[in-house]
mmCIF file of C-alpha atoms in Angstrom:
data_model
loop_
_atom_site.group_PDB
_atom_site.id
_atom_site.type_symbol
_atom_site.label_atom_id
_atom_site.label_comp_id
_atom_site.label_asym_id
_atom_site.label_seq_id
_atom_site.Cartn_x
_atom_site.Cartn_y
_atom_site.Cartn_z
ATOM 1 C CA MET N 11 0.000 0.000 0.000
ATOM 2 C CA ILE N 12 1.305 3.461 -0.850
ATOM 3 C CA ASN N 13 1.903 5.709 2.105
ATOM 4 C CA LYS N 14 -0.111 8.910 1.758
ATOM 5 C CA ARG N 15 2.976 10.953 2.490
ATOM 6 C CA TYR N 16 4.354 10.237 -0.970
ATOM 7 C CA PHE N 17 1.707 12.539 -2.378
ATOM 8 C CA ASP N 18 0.999 15.001 0.434
ATOM 9 C CA GLN N 19 4.458 16.015 1.599
ATOM 10 C CA ASP N 20 7.452 17.521 -0.127
ATOM 11 C CA THR N 21 7.731 15.919 -3.570
ATOM 12 C CA LYS N 22 11.470 16.301 -3.904
ATOM 13 C CA THR N 23 12.202 14.608 -0.593
ATOM 14 C CA ASN N 24 9.838 11.660 -0.998
ATOM 15 C CA LEU N 25 10.386 10.831 -4.677
ATOM 16 C CA THR N 26 14.145 11.312 -4.944
ATOM 17 C CA TRP N 27 14.862 7.629 -4.235
ATOM 18 C CA LEU N 28 12.401 6.568 -6.962
ATOM 19 C CA ILE N 29 13.877 8.961 -9.520
ATOM 20 C CA ASP N 30 17.533 8.176 -8.843
ATOM 21 C CA THR N 31 17.191 4.392 -8.847
ATOM 22 C CA ARG N 32 15.124 4.105 -12.030
ATOM 23 C CA GLU N 33 17.199 6.323 -14.323
ATOM 24 C CA HIS N 34 19.854 3.729 -15.149
ATOM 25 C CA CYS N 35 17.536 0.828 -16.129
ATOM 26 C CA SER N 36 17.359 0.304 -19.895
ATOM 27 C CA ASN N 37 14.381 -0.788 -22.000
ATOM 28 C CA GLY N 38 13.288 -4.354 -21.234
ATOM 29 C CA GLU N 39 14.587 -4.067 -17.668
ATOM 30 C CA LEU N 40 12.898 -3.372 -14.362
ATOM 31 C CA TYR N 41 14.299 -1.958 -11.150
ATOM 32 C CA TRP N 42 14.115 -4.438 -8.283
ATOM 33 C CA SER N 43 14.437 -2.682 -4.928
ATOM 34 C CA LYS N 44 15.262 -5.940 -3.122
ATOM 35 C CA THR N 45 18.667 -6.166 -4.810
ATOM 36 C CA LYS N 46 18.863 -2.528 -5.987
ATOM 37 C CA THR N 47 19.599 -3.770 -9.496
ATOM 38 C CA CYS N 48 17.942 -3.827 -12.911
ATOM 39 C CA VAL N 49 16.552 -7.224 -13.908
ATOM 40 C CA LYS N 50 15.297 -8.640 -17.193
ATOM 41 C CA ALA N 51 11.710 -9.738 -17.741
ATOM 42 C CA GLN N 52 12.666 -13.212 -18.953
ATOM 43 C CA ASP N 53 14.243 -13.916 -15.533
ATOM 44 C CA LYS N 54 11.187 -12.862 -13.515
ATOM 45 C CA LYS N 55 9.954 -16.373 -12.670
ATOM 46 C CA LYS N 56 13.171 -17.516 -10.997
ATOM 47 C CA LEU N 57 14.101 -14.355 -9.106
ATOM 48 C CA CYS N 58 11.648 -14.902 -6.244
ATOM 49 C CA GLY N 59 12.623 -18.513 -5.523
ATOM 50 C CA GLU N 60 11.413 -21.544 -7.430
ATOM 51 C CA ASN N 61 9.441 -22.993 -4.514
ATOM 52 C CA SER N 62 8.085 -19.759 -3.073
ATOM 53 C CA GLY N 63 4.865 -19.682 -5.091
ATOM 54 C CA GLN N 64 5.816 -16.172 -6.186
ATOM 55 C CA GLU N 65 7.023 -14.418 -9.317
ATOM 56 C CA LEU N 66 8.324 -10.948 -10.062
ATOM 57 C CA LEU N 67 5.430 -8.682 -11.064
ATOM 58 C CA THR N 68 5.054 -4.937 -11.464
ATOM 59 C CA ASN N 69 3.806 -3.018 -8.435
ATOM 60 C CA VAL N 70 2.010 0.321 -8.408
ATOM 61 C CA PHE N 71 5.302 2.225 -8.671
ATOM 62 C CA GLY N 72 6.282 0.283 -11.788
ATOM 63 C CA GLU N 73 9.005 -1.546 -9.850
ATOM 64 C CA GLY N 74 9.554 -5.271 -9.516
ATOM 65 C CA GLU N 75 7.977 -6.975 -6.507
ATOM 66 C CA CYS N 76 7.611 -10.646 -5.617
ATOM 67 C CA MET N 77 3.899 -11.463 -5.678
ATOM 68 C CA CYS N 78 1.868 -14.662 -5.731
ATOM 69 C CA THR N 79 1.745 -16.457 -9.080
ATOM 70 C CA ARG N 80 -1.386 -16.238 -11.192
ATOM 71 C CA ASP N 81 -1.216 -19.583 -13.017
ATOM 72 C CA PRO N 82 -1.812 -21.608 -11.019
ATOM 73 C CA LEU N 83 -3.471 -18.878 -8.999
ATOM 74 C CA ARG N 84 -1.885 -18.521 -5.585
ATOM 75 C CA VAL N 85 -2.848 -16.119 -2.810
ATOM 76 C CA ARG N 86 -1.750 -14.989 0.621
ATOM 77 C CA ILE N 87 -4.008 -15.713 3.557
ATOM 78 C CA ASN N 88 -5.053 -12.555 5.378
ATOM 79 C CA ARG N 89 -3.299 -12.095 8.709
ATOM 80 C CA ASP N 90 -0.818 -14.889 7.898
ATOM 81 C CA THR N 91 2.527 -13.558 9.104
ATOM 82 C CA THR N 92 4.544 -15.973 6.933
ATOM 83 C CA LYS N 93 3.378 -14.185 3.738
ATOM 84 C CA ARG N 94 3.548 -17.502 1.877
ATOM 85 C CA CYS N 95 1.447 -18.076 -1.228
ATOM 86 C CA TYR N 96 -0.958 -21.006 -1.552
ATOM 87 C CA PRO N 97 -3.138 -22.269 -4.421
ATOM 88 C CA LEU N 98 -6.827 -21.563 -3.898
ATOM 89 C CA TYR N 99 -9.010 -24.590 -3.047
ATOM 90 C CA THR N 100 -6.088 -26.539 -1.561
ATOM 91 C CA GLN N 101 -5.598 -27.319 2.132
ATOM 92 C CA GLY N 102 -2.450 -25.216 2.394
ATOM 93 C CA PRO N 103 -1.826 -24.418 6.081
ATOM 94 C CA CYS N 104 -5.494 -24.963 6.988
ATOM 95 C CA GLY N 105 -6.879 -27.700 9.195
ATOM 96 C CA GLU N 106 -8.420 -30.995 8.085
ATOM 97 C CA GLY N 107 -11.583 -30.420 6.084
ATOM 98 C CA GLN N 108 -10.639 -26.825 5.298
ATOM 99 C CA ILE N 109 -9.203 -25.100 2.240
ATOM 100 C CA VAL N 110 -7.719 -21.755 1.264
ATOM 101 C CA GLY N 111 -10.687 -19.805 -0.084
ATOM 102 C CA TYR N 112 -11.791 -16.308 -0.993
ATOM 103 C CA LEU N 113 -14.734 -14.799 0.890
ATOM 104 C CA GLU N 114 -16.230 -12.119 -1.328
ATOM 105 C CA LYS N 115 -18.374 -10.742 1.490
ATOM 106 C CA PHE N 116 -15.278 -9.783 3.495
ATOM 107 C CA ASP N 117 -12.896 -9.430 0.522
ATOM 108 C CA GLN N 118 -10.425 -11.705 2.290
ATOM 109 C CA VAL N 119 -8.604 -14.993 1.763
ATOM 110 C CA LEU N 120 -9.123 -17.275 4.757
ATOM 111 C CA CYS N 121 -9.324 -20.942 5.751
ATOM 112 C CA ILE N 122 -12.893 -21.986 4.970
ATOM 113 C CA PRO N 123 -14.812 -25.310 5.061
ATOM 114 C CA ASP N 124 -14.064 -27.558 2.071
ATOM 115 C CA TYR N 125 -17.412 -28.090 0.360
ATOM 116 C CA CYS N 126 -15.951 -30.975 -1.681
ATOM 117 C CA TYR N 127 -14.041 -32.650 1.183
ATOM 118 C CA GLU N 128 -16.102 -35.855 1.439
ATOM 119 C CA GLU N 129 -16.317 -36.152 -2.338
ATOM 120 C CA SER N 130 -12.534 -35.810 -2.616
ATOM 121 C CA LEU N 131 -11.950 -38.544 -0.023
ATOM 122 C CA TYR N 132 -14.334 -40.889 -1.820
ATOM 123 C CA ARG N 133 -12.811 -40.341 -5.249
ATOM 124 C CA ARG N 134 -9.237 -40.735 -4.025
ATOM 125 C CA LYS N 135 -10.101 -43.893 -2.101
ATOM 126 C CA ASN N 136 -11.598 -45.397 -5.249
ATOM 127 C CA LYS N 137 -8.773 -44.054 -7.437
ATOM 128 C CA LEU N 138 -11.162 -41.943 -9.475
ATOM 129 C CA ILE N 139 -8.816 -38.955 -9.222
ATOM 130 C CA GLY N 140 -5.103 -38.536 -8.599
ATOM 131 C CA LYS N 141 -3.649 -37.654 -5.204
ATOM 132 C CA ASP N 142 -2.857 -34.124 -6.370
ATOM 133 C CA SER N 143 -6.219 -33.520 -8.036
ATOM 134 C CA ILE N 144 -8.294 -30.653 -6.647
ATOM 135 C CA LEU N 145 -12.089 -30.652 -6.546
ATOM 136 C CA ALA N 146 -14.041 -27.409 -6.410
ATOM 137 C CA PRO N 147 -17.775 -26.651 -6.517
ATOM 138 C CA SER N 148 -19.436 -25.289 -9.636
ATOM 139 C CA GLU N 149 -22.327 -22.820 -9.542
ATOM 140 C CA ASN N 150 -24.836 -25.670 -9.241
ATOM 141 C CA GLY N 151 -22.994 -27.144 -6.243
ATOM 142 C CA THR N 152 -21.519 -30.167 -8.036
ATOM 143 C CA CYS N 153 -17.814 -30.831 -7.412
ATOM 144 C CA TYR N 154 -15.532 -31.050 -10.446
ATOM 145 C CA GLU N 155 -11.798 -31.460 -10.837
ATOM 146 C CA LEU N 156 -9.972 -28.217 -11.553
ATOM 147 C CA GLY N 157 -8.041 -28.172 -14.808
ATOM 148 C CA THR N 158 -10.505 -30.462 -16.591
ATOM 149 C CA ARG N 159 -13.482 -29.739 -18.810
ATOM 150 C CA GLY N 160 -15.807 -30.304 -15.841
ATOM 151 C CA PRO N 161 -19.258 -28.814 -16.521
ATOM 152 C CA CYS N 162 -17.949 -26.628 -19.346
ATOM 153 C CA PHE N 163 -18.627 -26.570 -23.072
ATOM 154 C CA GLU N 164 -15.984 -27.684 -25.548
ATOM 155 C CA GLY N 165 -13.109 -25.217 -25.728
ATOM 156 C CA PHE N 166 -13.397 -24.265 -22.058
ATOM 157 C CA THR N 167 -11.719 -25.560 -18.903
ATOM 158 C CA PHE N 168 -12.896 -25.533 -15.285
ATOM 159 C CA LYS N 169 -10.403 -23.425 -13.309
ATOM 160 C CA VAL N 170 -10.182 -20.640 -10.746
ATOM 161 C CA HIS N 171 -10.659 -17.278 -12.440
ATOM 162 C CA SER N 172 -7.809 -14.903 -11.597
ATOM 163 C CA SER N 173 -10.119 -11.915 -11.040
ATOM 164 C CA HIS N 174 -13.235 -13.467 -9.508
ATOM 165 C CA MET N 175 -11.241 -15.929 -7.369
ATOM 166 C CA LYS N 176 -13.879 -18.596 -8.005
ATOM 167 C CA PRO N 177 -14.032 -21.722 -10.222
ATOM 168 C CA GLU N 178 -15.446 -20.890 -13.652
ATOM 169 C CA CYS N 179 -15.445 -22.132 -17.219
ATOM 170 C CA VAL N 180 -12.491 -20.297 -18.764
ATOM 171 C CA SER N 181 -11.853 -20.171 -22.497
ATOM 172 C CA LEU N 182 -8.810 -22.152 -23.626
ATOM 173 C CA THR N 183 -8.289 -19.522 -26.323
ATOM 174 C CA ASN N 184 -7.566 -16.888 -23.676
ATOM 175 C CA SER N 185 -5.056 -19.205 -21.998
ATOM 176 C CA LEU N 186 -3.233 -19.777 -25.280
ATOM 177 C CA PHE N 187 -3.148 -16.044 -25.952
ATOM 178 C CA GLU N 188 -1.166 -15.557 -22.740
ATOM 179 C CA LEU N 189 1.706 -17.524 -24.277
ATOM 180 C CA ASP N 190 2.157 -14.912 -26.999
ATOM 181 C CA LYS N 191 3.205 -12.081 -24.687
ATOM 182 C CA ASP N 192 6.462 -10.286 -25.381
ATOM 183 C CA GLN N 193 9.338 -11.666 -23.323
ATOM 184 C CA ASN N 194 10.077 -8.125 -22.154
ATOM 185 C CA CYS N 195 6.575 -7.759 -20.757
ATOM 186 C CA PHE N 196 6.509 -6.904 -17.063
ATOM 187 C CA GLU N 197 3.103 -7.997 -15.812
ATOM 188 C CA ASP N 198 1.027 -6.659 -12.967
ATOM 189 C CA GLU N 199 -0.992 -8.874 -10.597
ATOM 190 C CA GLN N 200 -3.721 -9.221 -13.231
ATOM 191 C CA GLY N 201 -1.372 -10.443 -15.944
ATOM 192 C CA LYS N 202 -1.423 -7.223 -17.955
ATOM 193 C CA CYS N 203 1.763 -5.795 -19.445
ATOM 194 C CA GLN N 204 2.528 -2.663 -17.478
ATOM 195 C CA ILE N 205 3.507 0.590 -19.157
ATOM 196 C CA GLN N 206 6.416 1.773 -17.061
ATOM 197 C CA VAL N 207 6.428 5.339 -15.811
ATOM 198 C CA LYS N 208 9.529 6.987 -17.222
ATOM 199 C CA PHE N 209 11.247 9.933 -15.595
ATOM 200 C CA ASN N 210 13.662 12.233 -17.387
ATOM 201 C CA LYS N 211 15.789 14.813 -15.631
ATOM 202 C CA SER N 212 14.199 17.487 -17.802
ATOM 203 C CA GLU N 213 10.783 16.669 -16.357
ATOM 204 C CA THR N 214 9.523 18.055 -13.095
ATOM 205 C CA ALA N 215 9.096 15.866 -10.055
ATOM 206 C CA GLU N 216 5.517 17.121 -9.945
ATOM 207 C CA ASN N 217 4.713 15.423 -13.280
ATOM 208 C CA TYR N 218 6.290 12.210 -12.074
ATOM 209 C CA LYS N 219 4.244 12.388 -8.891
ATOM 210 C CA LYS N 220 1.050 12.757 -10.929
ATOM 211 C CA GLU N 221 1.883 9.679 -13.014
ATOM 212 C CA LEU N 222 2.522 7.614 -9.898
ATOM 213 C CA TYR N 223 -0.691 8.814 -8.316
ATOM 214 C CA LYS N 224 -2.638 7.926 -11.479
ATOM 215 C CA ARG N 225 -1.233 4.402 -11.323
ATOM 216 C CA PHE N 226 -2.050 4.149 -7.628
ATOM 217 C CA ILE N 227 -5.697 5.114 -8.229
ATOM 218 C CA GLY N 228 -5.917 2.571 -11.048
ATOM 219 C CA SER N 229 -4.595 -0.190 -8.821
ATOM 220 C CA ARG N 230 -7.158 0.568 -6.112
ATOM 221 C CA LYS N 231 -9.970 -0.040 -8.596
ATOM 222 C CA ARG N 232 -8.839 -3.649 -8.907
ATOM 223 C CA ARG N 233 -9.738 -6.102 -6.171
ATOM 224 C CA ASN N 234 -6.857 -6.611 -3.774
ATOM 225 C CA VAL N 235 -7.118 -9.576 -1.418
ATOM 226 C CA TYR N 236 -3.664 -9.255 0.032
ATOM 227 C CA PRO N 237 -3.136 -7.971 3.551
#
């Protein structure tokens, strides 16, 4: 979350670190504050640790930040101090009979009862699904395996939608389109290629502040389930 002081106090004082650190990154690179270096987009999946459930995405400042992966969709549980990322509809750190789920009413990710728990036990016991298969409820309450056609029409797959955080029939065409993104694309948490805010010494800090604020407002319009 952006501290309000970045926009209400002295611009020169609060934005100097952003201006100075970004000037030396070339096209196709992104400044990563963790290492204070410029990194390439094609390395973004390995920079955050292969087993962390995270990847380098673009934050509201246009800088690199390790966030939960989108495919498969992983999330952080609210109030979880470990900040680890877990796939939705899996047990994760939750107790028996619970899963990591999104509660739209509270706009939070929490441990919730697993609606498909008994069905999952039955199918695994009878070897109807694999040990790593995940069942999730459709709109009509029937449990289907994620990543399969499930209740969907041909050309669609049953998976957790990255924006709605619920299982839906998602077009395979859209999934294939994701593979065609430019390798220098720095994505935000929604998978969109971010247009980086550039700052030239000839520009005023006030203009740069306005661009950052515009990006901040845009990010607040998107659902944010992270603590």
